[in-house]
Coordinates of C-alpha atoms in Angstrom, one line a residue:
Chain A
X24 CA 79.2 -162.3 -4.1
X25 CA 80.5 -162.2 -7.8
X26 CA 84.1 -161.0 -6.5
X27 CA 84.2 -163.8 -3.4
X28 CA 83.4 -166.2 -6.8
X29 CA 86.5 -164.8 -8.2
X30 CA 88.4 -164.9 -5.5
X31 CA 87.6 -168.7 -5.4
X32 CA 87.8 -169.5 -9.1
X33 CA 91.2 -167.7 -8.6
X34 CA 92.3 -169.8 -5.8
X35 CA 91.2 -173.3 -7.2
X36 CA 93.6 -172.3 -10.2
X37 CA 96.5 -171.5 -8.0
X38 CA 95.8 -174.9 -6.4
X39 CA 95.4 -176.5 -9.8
X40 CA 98.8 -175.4 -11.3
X41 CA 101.5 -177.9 -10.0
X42 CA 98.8 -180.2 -11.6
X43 CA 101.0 -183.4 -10.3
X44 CA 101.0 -182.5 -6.7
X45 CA 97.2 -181.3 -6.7
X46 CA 96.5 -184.7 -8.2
X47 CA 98.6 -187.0 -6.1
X48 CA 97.4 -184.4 -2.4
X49 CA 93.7 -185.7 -3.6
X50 CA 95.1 -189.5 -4.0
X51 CA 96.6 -189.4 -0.8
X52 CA 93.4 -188.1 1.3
X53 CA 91.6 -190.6 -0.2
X54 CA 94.0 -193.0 1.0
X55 CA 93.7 -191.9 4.3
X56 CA 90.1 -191.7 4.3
X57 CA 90.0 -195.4 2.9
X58 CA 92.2 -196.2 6.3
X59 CA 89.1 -195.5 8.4
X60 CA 86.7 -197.0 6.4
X61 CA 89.5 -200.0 7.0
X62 CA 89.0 -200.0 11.1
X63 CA 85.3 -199.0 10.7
X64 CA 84.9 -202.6 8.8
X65 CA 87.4 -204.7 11.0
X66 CA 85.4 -202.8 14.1
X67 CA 81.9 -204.0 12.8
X68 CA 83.2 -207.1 11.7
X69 CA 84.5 -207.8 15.1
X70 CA 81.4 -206.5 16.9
X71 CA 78.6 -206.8 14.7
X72 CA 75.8 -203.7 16.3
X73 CA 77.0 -201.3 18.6
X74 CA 74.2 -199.0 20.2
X75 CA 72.3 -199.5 17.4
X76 CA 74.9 -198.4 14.6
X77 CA 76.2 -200.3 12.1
X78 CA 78.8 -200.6 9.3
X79 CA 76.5 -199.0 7.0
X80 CA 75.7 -196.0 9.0
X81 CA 79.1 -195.4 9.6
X82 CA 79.7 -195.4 5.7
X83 CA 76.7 -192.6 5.4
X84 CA 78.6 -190.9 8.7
X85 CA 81.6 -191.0 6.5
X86 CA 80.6 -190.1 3.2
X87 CA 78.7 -187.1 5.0
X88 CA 81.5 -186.0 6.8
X89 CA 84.5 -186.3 4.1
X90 CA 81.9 -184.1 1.7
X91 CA 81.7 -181.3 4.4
X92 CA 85.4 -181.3 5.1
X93 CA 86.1 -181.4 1.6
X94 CA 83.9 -178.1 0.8
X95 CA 84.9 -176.4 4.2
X96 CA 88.6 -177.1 4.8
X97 CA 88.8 -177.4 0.8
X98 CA 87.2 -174.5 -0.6
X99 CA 87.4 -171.9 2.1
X100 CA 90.7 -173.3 3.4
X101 CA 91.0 -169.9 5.5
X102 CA 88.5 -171.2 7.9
X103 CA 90.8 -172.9 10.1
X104 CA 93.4 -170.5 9.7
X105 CA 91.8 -167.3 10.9
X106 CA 93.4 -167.1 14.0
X107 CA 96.7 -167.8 12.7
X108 CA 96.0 -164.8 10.2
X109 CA 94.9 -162.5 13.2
X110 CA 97.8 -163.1 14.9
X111 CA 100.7 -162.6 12.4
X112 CA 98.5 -159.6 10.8
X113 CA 98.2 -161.3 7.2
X114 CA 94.3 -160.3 7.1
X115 CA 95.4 -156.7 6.4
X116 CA 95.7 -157.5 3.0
X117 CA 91.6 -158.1 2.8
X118 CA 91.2 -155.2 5.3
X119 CA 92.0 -152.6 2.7
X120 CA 90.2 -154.2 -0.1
X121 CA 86.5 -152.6 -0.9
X122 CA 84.8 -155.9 -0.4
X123 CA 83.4 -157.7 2.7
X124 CA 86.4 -159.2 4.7
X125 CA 85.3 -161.9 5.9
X126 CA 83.7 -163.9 2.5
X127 CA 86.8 -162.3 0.6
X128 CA 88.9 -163.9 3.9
X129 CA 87.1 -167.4 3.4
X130 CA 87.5 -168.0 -0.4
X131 CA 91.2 -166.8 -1.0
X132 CA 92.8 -170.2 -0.5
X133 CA 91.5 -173.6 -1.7
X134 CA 93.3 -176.8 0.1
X135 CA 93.6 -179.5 -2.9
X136 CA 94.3 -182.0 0.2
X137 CA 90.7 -181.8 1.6
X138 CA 89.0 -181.9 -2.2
X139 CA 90.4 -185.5 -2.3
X140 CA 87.8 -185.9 0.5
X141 CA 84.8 -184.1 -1.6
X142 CA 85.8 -186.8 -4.2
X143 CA 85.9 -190.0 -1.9
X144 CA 82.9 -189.0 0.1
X145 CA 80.8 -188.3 -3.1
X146 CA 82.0 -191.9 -4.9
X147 CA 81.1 -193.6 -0.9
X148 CA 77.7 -192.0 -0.8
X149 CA 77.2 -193.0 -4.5
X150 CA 78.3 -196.5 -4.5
X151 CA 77.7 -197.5 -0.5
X152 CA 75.0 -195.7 0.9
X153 CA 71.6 -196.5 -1.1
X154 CA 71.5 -193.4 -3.1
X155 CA 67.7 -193.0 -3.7
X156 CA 66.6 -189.6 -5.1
X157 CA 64.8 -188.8 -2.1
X158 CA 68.0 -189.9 0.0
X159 CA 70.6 -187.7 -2.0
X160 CA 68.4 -184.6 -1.7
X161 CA 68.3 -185.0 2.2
X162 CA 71.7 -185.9 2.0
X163 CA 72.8 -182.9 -0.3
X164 CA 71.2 -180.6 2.5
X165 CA 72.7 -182.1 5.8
X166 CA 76.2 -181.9 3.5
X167 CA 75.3 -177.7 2.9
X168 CA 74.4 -177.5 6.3
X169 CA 77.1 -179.5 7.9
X170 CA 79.5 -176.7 6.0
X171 CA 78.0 -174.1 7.6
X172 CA 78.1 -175.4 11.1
X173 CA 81.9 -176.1 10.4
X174 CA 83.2 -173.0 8.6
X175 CA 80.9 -171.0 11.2
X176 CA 82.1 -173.1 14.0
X177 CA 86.0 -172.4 12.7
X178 CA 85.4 -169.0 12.2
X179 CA 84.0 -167.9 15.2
X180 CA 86.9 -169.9 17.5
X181 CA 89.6 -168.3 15.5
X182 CA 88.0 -164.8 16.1
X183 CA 88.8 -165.7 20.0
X184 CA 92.4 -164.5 18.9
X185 CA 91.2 -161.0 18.1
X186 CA 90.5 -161.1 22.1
X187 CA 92.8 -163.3 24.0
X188 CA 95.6 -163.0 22.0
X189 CA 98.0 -166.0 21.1
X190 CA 98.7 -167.6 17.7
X191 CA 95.6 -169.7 17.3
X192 CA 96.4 -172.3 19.1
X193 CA 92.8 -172.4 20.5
X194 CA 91.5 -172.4 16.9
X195 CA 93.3 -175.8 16.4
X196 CA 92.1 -177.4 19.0
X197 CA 88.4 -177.1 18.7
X198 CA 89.1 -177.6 15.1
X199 CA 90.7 -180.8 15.8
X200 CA 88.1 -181.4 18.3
X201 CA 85.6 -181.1 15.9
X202 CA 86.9 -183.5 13.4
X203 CA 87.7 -186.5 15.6
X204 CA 84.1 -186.1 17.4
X205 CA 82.5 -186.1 14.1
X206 CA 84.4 -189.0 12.9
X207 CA 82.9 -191.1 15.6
X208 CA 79.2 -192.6 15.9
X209 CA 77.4 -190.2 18.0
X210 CA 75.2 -192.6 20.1
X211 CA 78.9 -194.3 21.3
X212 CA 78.9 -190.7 23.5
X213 CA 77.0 -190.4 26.7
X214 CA 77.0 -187.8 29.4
X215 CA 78.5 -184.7 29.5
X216 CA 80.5 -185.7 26.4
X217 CA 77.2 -185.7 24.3
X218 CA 76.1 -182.3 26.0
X219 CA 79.6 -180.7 24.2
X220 CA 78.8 -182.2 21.3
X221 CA 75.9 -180.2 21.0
X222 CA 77.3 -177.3 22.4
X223 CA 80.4 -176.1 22.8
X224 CA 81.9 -178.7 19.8
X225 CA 79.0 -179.0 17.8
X226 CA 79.8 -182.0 16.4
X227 CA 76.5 -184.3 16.2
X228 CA 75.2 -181.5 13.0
X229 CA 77.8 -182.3 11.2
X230 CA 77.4 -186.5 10.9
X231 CA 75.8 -187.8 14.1
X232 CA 72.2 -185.5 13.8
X233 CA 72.0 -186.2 10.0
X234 CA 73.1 -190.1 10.2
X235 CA 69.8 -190.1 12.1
X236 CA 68.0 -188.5 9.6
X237 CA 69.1 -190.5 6.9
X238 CA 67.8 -193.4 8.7
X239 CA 64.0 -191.9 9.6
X240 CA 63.2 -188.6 8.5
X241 CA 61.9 -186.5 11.2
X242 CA 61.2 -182.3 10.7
X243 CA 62.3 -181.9 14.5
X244 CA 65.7 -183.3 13.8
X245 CA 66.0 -181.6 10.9
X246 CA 64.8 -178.1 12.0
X247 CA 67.6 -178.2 15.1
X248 CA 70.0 -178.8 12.6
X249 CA 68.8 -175.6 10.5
X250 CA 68.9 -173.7 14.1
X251 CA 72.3 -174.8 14.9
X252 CA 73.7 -173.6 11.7
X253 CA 71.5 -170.1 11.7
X254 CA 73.1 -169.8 15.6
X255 CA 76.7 -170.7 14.7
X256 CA 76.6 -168.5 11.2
X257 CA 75.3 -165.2 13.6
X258 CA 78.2 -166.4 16.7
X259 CA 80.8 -166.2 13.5
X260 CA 80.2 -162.8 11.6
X261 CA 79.2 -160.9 15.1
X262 CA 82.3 -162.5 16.9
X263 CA 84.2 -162.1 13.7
X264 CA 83.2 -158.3 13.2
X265 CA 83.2 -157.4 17.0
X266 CA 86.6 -159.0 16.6
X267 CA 87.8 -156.5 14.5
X268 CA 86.8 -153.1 15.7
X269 CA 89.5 -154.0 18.3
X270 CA 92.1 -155.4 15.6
X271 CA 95.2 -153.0 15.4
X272 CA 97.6 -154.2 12.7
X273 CA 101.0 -156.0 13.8
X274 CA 102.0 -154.4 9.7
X275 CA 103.8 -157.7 9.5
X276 CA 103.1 -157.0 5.2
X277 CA 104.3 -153.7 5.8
X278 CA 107.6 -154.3 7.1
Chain B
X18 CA 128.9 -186.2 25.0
X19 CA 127.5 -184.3 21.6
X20 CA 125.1 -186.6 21.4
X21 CA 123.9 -185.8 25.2
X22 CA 123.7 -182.2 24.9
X23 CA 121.4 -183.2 21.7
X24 CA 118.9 -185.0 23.5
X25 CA 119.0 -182.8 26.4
X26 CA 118.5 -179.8 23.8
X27 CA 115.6 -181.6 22.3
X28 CA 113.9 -182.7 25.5
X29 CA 114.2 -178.6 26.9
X30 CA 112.9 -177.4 23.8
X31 CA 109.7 -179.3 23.9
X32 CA 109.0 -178.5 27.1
X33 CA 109.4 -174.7 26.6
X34 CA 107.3 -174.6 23.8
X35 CA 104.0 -175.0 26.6
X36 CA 101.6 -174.4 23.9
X37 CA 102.4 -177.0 21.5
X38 CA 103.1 -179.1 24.4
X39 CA 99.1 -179.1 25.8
X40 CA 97.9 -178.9 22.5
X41 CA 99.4 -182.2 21.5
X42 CA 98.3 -183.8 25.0
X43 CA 94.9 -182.1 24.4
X44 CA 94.7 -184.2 21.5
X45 CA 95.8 -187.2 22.8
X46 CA 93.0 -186.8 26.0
X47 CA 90.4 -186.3 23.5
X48 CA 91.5 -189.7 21.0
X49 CA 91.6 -191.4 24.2
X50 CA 88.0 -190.6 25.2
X51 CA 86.4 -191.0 21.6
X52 CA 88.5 -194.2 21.1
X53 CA 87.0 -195.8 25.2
X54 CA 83.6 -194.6 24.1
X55 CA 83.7 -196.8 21.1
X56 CA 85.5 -199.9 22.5
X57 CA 83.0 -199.4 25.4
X58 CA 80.1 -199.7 23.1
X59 CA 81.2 -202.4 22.3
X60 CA 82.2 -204.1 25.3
X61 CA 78.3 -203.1 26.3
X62 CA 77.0 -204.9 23.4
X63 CA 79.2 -208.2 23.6
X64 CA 78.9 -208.4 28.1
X65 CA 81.3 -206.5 29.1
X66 CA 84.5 -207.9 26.7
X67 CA 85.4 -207.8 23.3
X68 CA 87.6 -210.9 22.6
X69 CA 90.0 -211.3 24.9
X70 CA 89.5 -207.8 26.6
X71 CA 87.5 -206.2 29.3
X72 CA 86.4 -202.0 29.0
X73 CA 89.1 -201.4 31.5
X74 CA 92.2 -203.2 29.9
X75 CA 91.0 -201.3 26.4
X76 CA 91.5 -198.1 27.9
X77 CA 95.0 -198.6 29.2
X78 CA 95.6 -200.3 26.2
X79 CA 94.4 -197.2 23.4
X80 CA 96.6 -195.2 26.3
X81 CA 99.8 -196.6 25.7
X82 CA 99.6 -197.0 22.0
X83 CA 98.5 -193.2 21.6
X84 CA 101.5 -192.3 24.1
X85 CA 103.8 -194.2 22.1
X86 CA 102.6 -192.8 18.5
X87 CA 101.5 -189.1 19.5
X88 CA 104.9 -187.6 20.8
X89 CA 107.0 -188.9 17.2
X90 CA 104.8 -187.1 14.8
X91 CA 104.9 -188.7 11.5
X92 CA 106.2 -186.0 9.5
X93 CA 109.7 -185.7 10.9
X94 CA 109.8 -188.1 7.8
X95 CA 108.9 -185.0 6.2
X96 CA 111.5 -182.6 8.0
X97 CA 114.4 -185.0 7.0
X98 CA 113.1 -185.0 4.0
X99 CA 112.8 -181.3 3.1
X100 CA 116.8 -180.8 5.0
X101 CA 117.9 -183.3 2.5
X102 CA 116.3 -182.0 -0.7
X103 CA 116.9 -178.4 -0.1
X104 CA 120.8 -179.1 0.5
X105 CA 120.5 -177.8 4.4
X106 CA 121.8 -181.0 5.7
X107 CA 125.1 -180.3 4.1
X108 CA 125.4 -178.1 7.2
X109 CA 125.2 -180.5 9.5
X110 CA 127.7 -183.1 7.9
X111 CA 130.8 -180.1 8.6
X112 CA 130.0 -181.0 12.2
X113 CA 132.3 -183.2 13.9
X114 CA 129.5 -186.0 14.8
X115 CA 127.1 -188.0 12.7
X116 CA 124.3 -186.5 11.3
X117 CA 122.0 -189.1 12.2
X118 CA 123.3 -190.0 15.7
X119 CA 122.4 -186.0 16.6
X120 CA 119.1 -185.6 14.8
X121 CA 118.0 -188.8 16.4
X122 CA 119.1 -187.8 20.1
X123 CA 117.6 -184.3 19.5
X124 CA 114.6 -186.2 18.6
X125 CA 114.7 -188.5 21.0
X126 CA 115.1 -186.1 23.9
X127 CA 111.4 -184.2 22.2
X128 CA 109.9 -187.5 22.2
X129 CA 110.7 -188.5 25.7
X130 CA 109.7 -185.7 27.1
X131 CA 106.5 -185.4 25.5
X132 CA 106.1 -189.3 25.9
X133 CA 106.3 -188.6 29.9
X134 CA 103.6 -186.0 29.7
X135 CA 101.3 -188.1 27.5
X136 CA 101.4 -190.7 29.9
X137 CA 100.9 -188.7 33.0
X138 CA 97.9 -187.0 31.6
X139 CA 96.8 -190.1 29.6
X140 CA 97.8 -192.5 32.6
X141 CA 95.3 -190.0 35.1
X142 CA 92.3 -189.8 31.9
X143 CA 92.1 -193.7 31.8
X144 CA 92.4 -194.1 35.1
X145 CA 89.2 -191.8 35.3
X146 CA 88.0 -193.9 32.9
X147 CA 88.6 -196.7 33.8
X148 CA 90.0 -197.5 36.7
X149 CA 93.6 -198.6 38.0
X150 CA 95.8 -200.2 35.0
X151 CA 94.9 -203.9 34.6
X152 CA 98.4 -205.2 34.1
X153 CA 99.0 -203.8 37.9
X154 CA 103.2 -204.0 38.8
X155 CA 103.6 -204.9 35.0
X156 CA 102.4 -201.2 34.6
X157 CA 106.0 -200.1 35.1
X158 CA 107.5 -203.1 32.4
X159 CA 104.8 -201.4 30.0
X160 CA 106.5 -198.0 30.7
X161 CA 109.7 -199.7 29.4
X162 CA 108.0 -201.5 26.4
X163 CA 106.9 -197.7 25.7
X164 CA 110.3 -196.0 25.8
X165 CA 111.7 -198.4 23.4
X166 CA 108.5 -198.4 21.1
X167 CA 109.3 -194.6 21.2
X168 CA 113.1 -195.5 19.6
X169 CA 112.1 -197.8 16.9
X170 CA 109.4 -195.5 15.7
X171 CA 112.5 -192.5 15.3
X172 CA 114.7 -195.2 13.9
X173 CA 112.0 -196.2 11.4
X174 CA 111.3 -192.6 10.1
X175 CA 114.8 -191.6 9.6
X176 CA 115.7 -194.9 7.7
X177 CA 112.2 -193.6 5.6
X178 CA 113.2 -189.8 5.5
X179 CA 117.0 -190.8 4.7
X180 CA 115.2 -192.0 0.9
X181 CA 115.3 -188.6 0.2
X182 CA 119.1 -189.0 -0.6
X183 CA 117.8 -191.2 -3.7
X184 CA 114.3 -189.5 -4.3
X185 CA 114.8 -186.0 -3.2
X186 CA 111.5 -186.1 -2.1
X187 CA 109.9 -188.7 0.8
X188 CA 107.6 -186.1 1.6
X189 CA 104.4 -188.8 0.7
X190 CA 106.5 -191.3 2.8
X191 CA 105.2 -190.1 5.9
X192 CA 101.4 -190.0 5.2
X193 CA 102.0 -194.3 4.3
X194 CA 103.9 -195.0 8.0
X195 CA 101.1 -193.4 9.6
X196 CA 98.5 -194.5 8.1
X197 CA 100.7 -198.2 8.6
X198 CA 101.1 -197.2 12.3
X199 CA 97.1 -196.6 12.9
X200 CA 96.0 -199.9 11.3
X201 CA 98.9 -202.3 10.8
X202 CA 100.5 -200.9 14.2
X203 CA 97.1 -201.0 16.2
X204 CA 96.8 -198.0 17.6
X205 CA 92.6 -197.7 16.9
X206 CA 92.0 -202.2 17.3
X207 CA 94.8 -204.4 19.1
X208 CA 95.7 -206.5 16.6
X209 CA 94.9 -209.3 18.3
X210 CA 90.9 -208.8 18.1
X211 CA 91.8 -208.7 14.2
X212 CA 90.7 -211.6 11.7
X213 CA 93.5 -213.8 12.2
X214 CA 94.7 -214.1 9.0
X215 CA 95.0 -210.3 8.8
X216 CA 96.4 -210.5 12.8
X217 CA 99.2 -213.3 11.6
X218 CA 100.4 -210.8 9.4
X219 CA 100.5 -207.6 11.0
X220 CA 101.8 -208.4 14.6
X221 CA 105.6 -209.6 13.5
X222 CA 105.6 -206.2 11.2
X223 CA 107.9 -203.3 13.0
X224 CA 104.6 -201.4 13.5
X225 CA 103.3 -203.6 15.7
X226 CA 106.1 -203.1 17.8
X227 CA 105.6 -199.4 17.9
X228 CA 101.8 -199.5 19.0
X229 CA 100.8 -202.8 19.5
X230 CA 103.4 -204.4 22.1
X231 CA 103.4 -201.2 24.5
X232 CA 99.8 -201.9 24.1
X233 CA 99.5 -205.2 24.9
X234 CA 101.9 -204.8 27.7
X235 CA 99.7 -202.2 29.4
X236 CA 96.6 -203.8 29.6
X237 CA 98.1 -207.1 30.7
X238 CA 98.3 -208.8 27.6
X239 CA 102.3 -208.6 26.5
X240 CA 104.5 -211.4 26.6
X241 CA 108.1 -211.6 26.6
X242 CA 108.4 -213.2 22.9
X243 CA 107.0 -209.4 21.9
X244 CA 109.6 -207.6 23.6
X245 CA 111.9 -210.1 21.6
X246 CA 110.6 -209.0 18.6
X247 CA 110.8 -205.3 19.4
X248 CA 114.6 -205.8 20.4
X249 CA 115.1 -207.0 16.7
X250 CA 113.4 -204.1 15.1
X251 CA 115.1 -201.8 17.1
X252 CA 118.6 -203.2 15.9
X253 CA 117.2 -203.6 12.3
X254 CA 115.7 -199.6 12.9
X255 CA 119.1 -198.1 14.2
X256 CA 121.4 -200.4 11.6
X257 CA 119.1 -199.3 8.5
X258 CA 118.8 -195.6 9.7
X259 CA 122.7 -195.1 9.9
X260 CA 123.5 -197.4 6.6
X261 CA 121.1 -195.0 4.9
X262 CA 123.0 -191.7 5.8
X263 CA 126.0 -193.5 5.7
X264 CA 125.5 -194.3 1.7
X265 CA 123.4 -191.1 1.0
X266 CA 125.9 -188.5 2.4
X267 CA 128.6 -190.3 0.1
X268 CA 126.1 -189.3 -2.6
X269 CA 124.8 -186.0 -1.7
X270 CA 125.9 -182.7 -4.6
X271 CA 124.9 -179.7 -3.5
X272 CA 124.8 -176.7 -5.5
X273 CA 124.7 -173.2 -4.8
X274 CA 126.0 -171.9 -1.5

């Protein structure tokens, strides 16, 4: 744990030293992030309800979802990369380290792009979304477990390359997958479509299970969302470590 | 004939690289059927149309104006920027044929090619959807509208990119056109179903024409004074884009070798 803390402490500095750039990276996520929050108004304004959601769930669906991006994809960057890493042989330089790979794997890279989302989602829940004590606690814990679900979800698809090969390309997509479902009201999906989201692109624990939560509390809800995570965090480190008694090194570093 | 074997180079490279070819339709599929599932709860909620549109013409609508955006990625901005500010265009300008005329064919051959397969996937996904396109025989005029939506939008981002001969940097530059394209071009709300003061100004704007028009056209909504409109962007695009290389290749030092 302390030497994963180091690792991160070290990584956020390396981020942090072209101070201008990390600076105008978090300006310009918050720009985009402000884009949506753009067409979610002009959407609402047009429509008024849509199955029962409205302009200010979508800013708690926001705020929720730009926090766990910002932690995830911010703070252990890696996530979405470990199939790239597999691939071109780069996580031989954890591999011979004597700490745990995958933590050590996870906090080696901070993403100053995706803290500009921590920032904006924080200020939107703050200023938008009826911060209440009581709200912000059950807030703070859908954000912790909306990380998990999303750096287990993007660790576990990227240990797919250890056994089918390719550059990751499949990692992309489900992580792509998984941000544009989340970024969309959950009751707008019906079908199979909703099924996936609970499934195979667990989506819905990330903003759609805890939107619901924020609006009536209920233990069921919030239990599935504990489940989910606990499922997705044991998928990742077994498919992650199963992954790697097979891994033989490309020595890419080596060469 | 350069310029031939550029867009014929840029067209075969695309579709040889499979992977990045399905991934970027994948992408497109899946925008397409979270963008219908919101525009259809809303069609739900207001009987069946929102404004001027029913469910169906919405889908062929989002269809076009992601298969006009998706398959010019916003940060070729980026790429022309980076050639310029690291001195590797200077390669290119020994060549016999302007810089600008073959970038834009190599990119325009990508584009097509990926624009074809964007809207044979995305033209079979809507219709799935949503049944056969609404604009019927003026399907085929939208196809059109689409191709030269497809040109302004690589016009646009090399007259952006080309700022880089001034700045040395317009990496940021491509983050604002796409972010302009999404709203302001009306790829997630036509423009139309806007608050018309905001509409008024957006829909004579060059992003319209990009997203917007091809759009409107598909779900039965374009008019000829919009394909007007596109014609003069386009000319405005090209002329700008070549002006721009043409002044910042006088003024290009590179050092080193």
């Amino acid at each position: 744990m302390r030497s994963a803390l180091a690792t991160l402490g070290t990584a956020f500095a390396d981020g942090k030293a072209n101070r201008a750039s990390f600076v105008f990276q978090i300006v310009l996520m918050a720009v985009n992030d402000i884009a949506w929050i753009v067409f979610w108004g002009l959407f609402f304004h047009r429509v008024g309800t849509a199955n029962g959601w409205t302009f200010h769930d979508v800013i708690v669906m926001f705020s929720l979802l730009t926090v766990v991006a910002g932690i995830g994809l911010g703070l252990f960057a890696n996530c979405r990369r470990i199939g790239r890493m597999v691939a071109d042989s780069s996580i031989d330089e954890v591999l011979v380290l004597p700490v745990r790979p995958l933590g050590q794997l996870l906090c080696r890279r901070v993403e100053p792009t995706n803290l500009g989302d921590l920032v904006f989602g924080v200020i939107l829940f703050l200023a938008a979304a009826d911060p209440t004590p009581e709200r912000l606690l059950l807030w703070t814990a859908c954000v912790l477990l909306g990380v998990c679900v999303m750096v287990a979800f993007l660790v576990w698809v990227g240990s797919f390359t250890f056994f089918v090969g390719g550059r990751g390309e499949h990692a992309d997509l489900g992580f792509n997958a998984l941000l544009l479902l989340a970024s969309y009201p959950l009751d707008f999906f019906g079908g199979p479509v909703r099924v996936l989201l609970f499934t195979i692109v667990p989506a819905a624990f990330i903003t759609g299970v805890p939107v619901s939560l924020m609006r009536h509390f209920a233990p069921g809800q919030f239990a599935l969302i504990v489940a989910a995570a606990a499922i997705l965090i044991a998928l990742a480190w077994s498919t992650f470590h199963l992954g790697l008694r097979r891994y033989s090194s490309g020595s890419l570093w080596m060469r | 004939m350069a310029y031939l074997t550029a867009f014929l180079t840029g067209a075969r490279r695309t579709l040889a690289a499979r992977g990045d070819l399905s991934t970027q339709v994948g992408m497109m599929l899946l925008v397409i059927l979270a963008l219908s599932s919101v525009w259809h709860a809303a069609a739900v909620a207001h009987g069946g149309h929102v404004g001027a549109y029913t469910f169906g013409e919405l889908v062929w609508y989002i269809t076009f104006a992601e298969a006009c955006t998706v398959p010019v990625p916003a940060r070729v901005i980026e790429d022309i920027g980076e050639e310029i500010g690291s001195g590797e265009i200077a390669v290119a300008m020994l060549r016999p044929a302007s810089v600008v005329g073959i970038r834009m064919a190599i990119d325009t051959g990508a584009a097509l090619a990926r624009q074809w397969c964007c809207l044979l996937a995305g033209g079979a996904f809507a219709w799935l959807l949503a049944g056969p396109p609404s604009a019927g025989a003026a399907t085929v005029q939208a196809v059109g509208v689409a191709f030269l939506a497809l040109l302004l939008s690589i016009a646009l981002q090399h007259a952006l990119g080309g700022i880089a001969f001034w700045l040395n940097d317009a990496r940021s530059t491509w983050f604002l056109f796409q972010k302009l394209i999404l709203i302001g071009g009306g790829v997630l709300i036509p423009l139309n179903l806007l608050p018309h003061a905001v509409a008024s100004i957006f829909i004579p704007l060059p992003f319209a024409a990009i997203a917007y028009v091809p759009g409107s056209f598909a779900a039965g909504h374009g008019s000829w004074g919009l394909v007007i409109g596109q014609l003069c962007w386009l000319i405005v695009g090209f002329g700008t884009a070549f002006l721009v290389f043409a002044r910042g290749e006088r003024r290009l030092e590179v050092l080193g070798g």
